[in-house]
Amino acid sequence: MSAILLDGNAIAARIREGLRARVEALRRAGRPPFLVAVQAGKDPASAIYLRNQRRLCEENGVGYRLDDLPADASLDAVLDHLDALGRDPSVTGVIVQRPLPPQVPARALQAAIPPVKDVEGTNPANLGMVIYGRPTLVTCTALSVMAMIREARVPLRGAEAVVVGHSEIAGKPTALLLLDELATVTVCHIGTRDLALHTRRADILVVAVGKPGLVRADMVKKGALIVDVGINRVGNRTVGDVDEGARDVAGFLTPVPGGVGPVTVTTLLRNTVECARVQAGLPAWQEG
Ligand code: NAP
């Protein structure tokens, strides 16, 4: 058996296509989406990411600006900046670029971005809506995992879903979204005693850890859907958390690169447009 590979680039292109009419409608209504990225200090690793962010926005009719704050900016200075962006009606979305300097803890900033402008979905109010089962702005990674799962069209109700990794942006919100679909969800983490015991039961296996080779072929149920979120550099290759051998066992698999990654990037655009829609009083967008 060879798994069907879920093509993240094709899914991302389709999401962008679907966004076009929404962006146009916002422009016609005089409420164009406008994303501001804030960075404190210039991290060389972020430069490519920021360039791609700008290109993605500009190619899709979304305004974009990068606000550069100095590396020694105080927490108060960054909070003041976010406060000004929060009150500026022409700014419809705000993203804070990581890494942040040590004097600026990310958690303090998450609460400072108004929930309606929170394109990363990490304001406590937006994270709370995921627990309520009424998600509006969800973290880009969790949204893209769900987009990959929908693409495979496997039944979720009653399915055994195992999520490996419990981070705020990936594992935890994904587990809650799967729970909303009435999957039976198990979350594994660093304290899990026997990872394989759980992964072998999974009809749907989401792996978001950042450890190459963590999940081997012998840890996968035949025919399972595997969403590999991990991005790891091994020599000059980019690999996920799941061994290539799993392709012979799984039914569906997201490749790395070219799987979850491109969908996550496009989901940032989706959330930017969604924020602008919420601010314009338009109804929330139903995924499908
Ligand atoms: P993170 O915040 O470091 O979280 C990693 C999680 O894995 C933690 O919950 C950790 O648990 C758990 N973990 C560590 N070792 C484990 C083990 N041996 N068995 C089971 N669980 C273990 O990372 P993240 O931000 O969620 O990202 C995870 C990976 O996804 C990284 O490779 C990252 O680059 C990638 N990523 C990809 C995308 C994409 O679009 N494809 C987006 C975001 C992230 P403890 O906290 O208990 O140690």
PDB file of C-alpha atoms in Angstrom, residues 3-11 144 148-149 151-152 205 207 225-232 237-244 246-247 250-264:
ATOM      1  CA  ALA A   3      -0.333   6.451   0.881  1.00  0.00           C
ATOM      2  CA  ILE A   4      -2.118   9.138  -1.102  1.00  0.00           C
ATOM      3  CA  LEU A   5      -0.074  12.303  -0.633  1.00  0.00           C
ATOM      4  CA  LEU A   6      -2.117  15.405   0.203  1.00  0.00           C
ATOM      5  CA  ASP A   7      -0.748  18.252  -1.884  1.00  0.00           C
ATOM      6  CA  GLY A   8      -0.477  21.344   0.337  1.00  0.00           C
ATOM      7  CA  ASN A   9       0.421  23.647  -2.549  1.00  0.00           C
ATOM      8  CA  ALA A  10      -2.749  22.728  -4.445  1.00  0.00           C
ATOM      9  CA  ILE A  11      -4.920  23.134  -1.321  1.00  0.00           C
ATOM     10  CA  SER A 144      -4.329  24.086   8.185  1.00  0.00           C
ATOM     11  CA  MET A 148      -5.660  18.721   5.288  1.00  0.00           C
ATOM     12  CA  ILE A 149      -8.000  16.356   7.162  1.00  0.00           C
ATOM     13  CA  GLU A 151      -9.199  17.143   2.019  1.00  0.00           C
ATOM     14  CA  ALA A 152      -8.877  13.412   2.740  1.00  0.00           C
ATOM     15  CA  LEU A 205      -2.638  10.819  13.449  1.00  0.00           C
ATOM     16  CA  VAL A 207       2.222  14.825  14.666  1.00  0.00           C
ATOM     17  CA  LEU A 225      -4.485   9.484   7.750  1.00  0.00           C
ATOM     18  CA  ILE A 226      -1.239  11.103   8.917  1.00  0.00           C
ATOM     19  CA  VAL A 227      -0.827  14.870   9.147  1.00  0.00           C
ATOM     20  CA  ASP A 228       2.857  15.596   9.646  1.00  0.00           C
ATOM     21  CA  VAL A 229       3.244  19.149  10.973  1.00  0.00           C
ATOM     22  CA  GLY A 230       6.939  18.904  11.899  1.00  0.00           C
ATOM     23  CA  ILE A 231       9.524  20.900  10.001  1.00  0.00           C
ATOM     24  CA  ASN A 232      13.099  19.797  10.638  1.00  0.00           C
ATOM     25  CA  ARG A 237      16.984  18.313   3.616  1.00  0.00           C
ATOM     26  CA  THR A 238      13.738  19.455   5.171  1.00  0.00           C
ATOM     27  CA  VAL A 239      11.827  16.570   6.769  1.00  0.00           C
ATOM     28  CA  GLY A 240       8.828  16.103   9.023  1.00  0.00           C
ATOM     29  CA  ASP A 241       8.422  14.111  12.234  1.00  0.00           C
ATOM     30  CA  VAL A 242       7.216  10.975  10.443  1.00  0.00           C
ATOM     31  CA  ASP A 243       9.586   8.491   8.782  1.00  0.00           C
ATOM     32  CA  GLU A 244       9.241   8.081   5.023  1.00  0.00           C
ATOM     33  CA  ALA A 246       5.122   5.292   6.941  1.00  0.00           C
ATOM     34  CA  ARG A 247       4.051   5.930   3.342  1.00  0.00           C
ATOM     35  CA  ALA A 250      -0.740   4.967   5.811  1.00  0.00           C
ATOM     36  CA  GLY A 251      -3.760   5.642   3.621  1.00  0.00           C
ATOM     37  CA  PHE A 252      -3.147   9.398   3.381  1.00  0.00           C
ATOM     38  CA  LEU A 253      -0.095  11.429   4.288  1.00  0.00           C
ATOM     39  CA  THR A 254       0.923  15.077   4.161  1.00  0.00           C
ATOM     40  CA  PRO A 255       4.444  15.322   2.704  1.00  0.00           C
ATOM     41  CA  VAL A 256       7.186  17.550   4.133  1.00  0.00           C
ATOM     42  CA  PRO A 257       7.914  19.835   2.413  1.00  0.00           C
ATOM     43  CA  GLY A 258       4.773  20.618   0.419  1.00  0.00           C
ATOM     44  CA  GLY A 259       2.117  19.520   2.915  1.00  0.00           C
ATOM     45  CA  VAL A 260       0.908  21.470   5.964  1.00  0.00           C
ATOM     46  CA  GLY A 261       3.507  24.255   5.512  1.00  0.00           C
ATOM     47  CA  PRO A 262       2.096  26.030   2.420  1.00  0.00           C
ATOM     48  CA  VAL A 263      -1.451  25.742   3.793  1.00  0.00           C
ATOM     49  CA  THR A 264      -0.384  27.333   7.112  1.00  0.00           C
TER      50      THR A 264
END
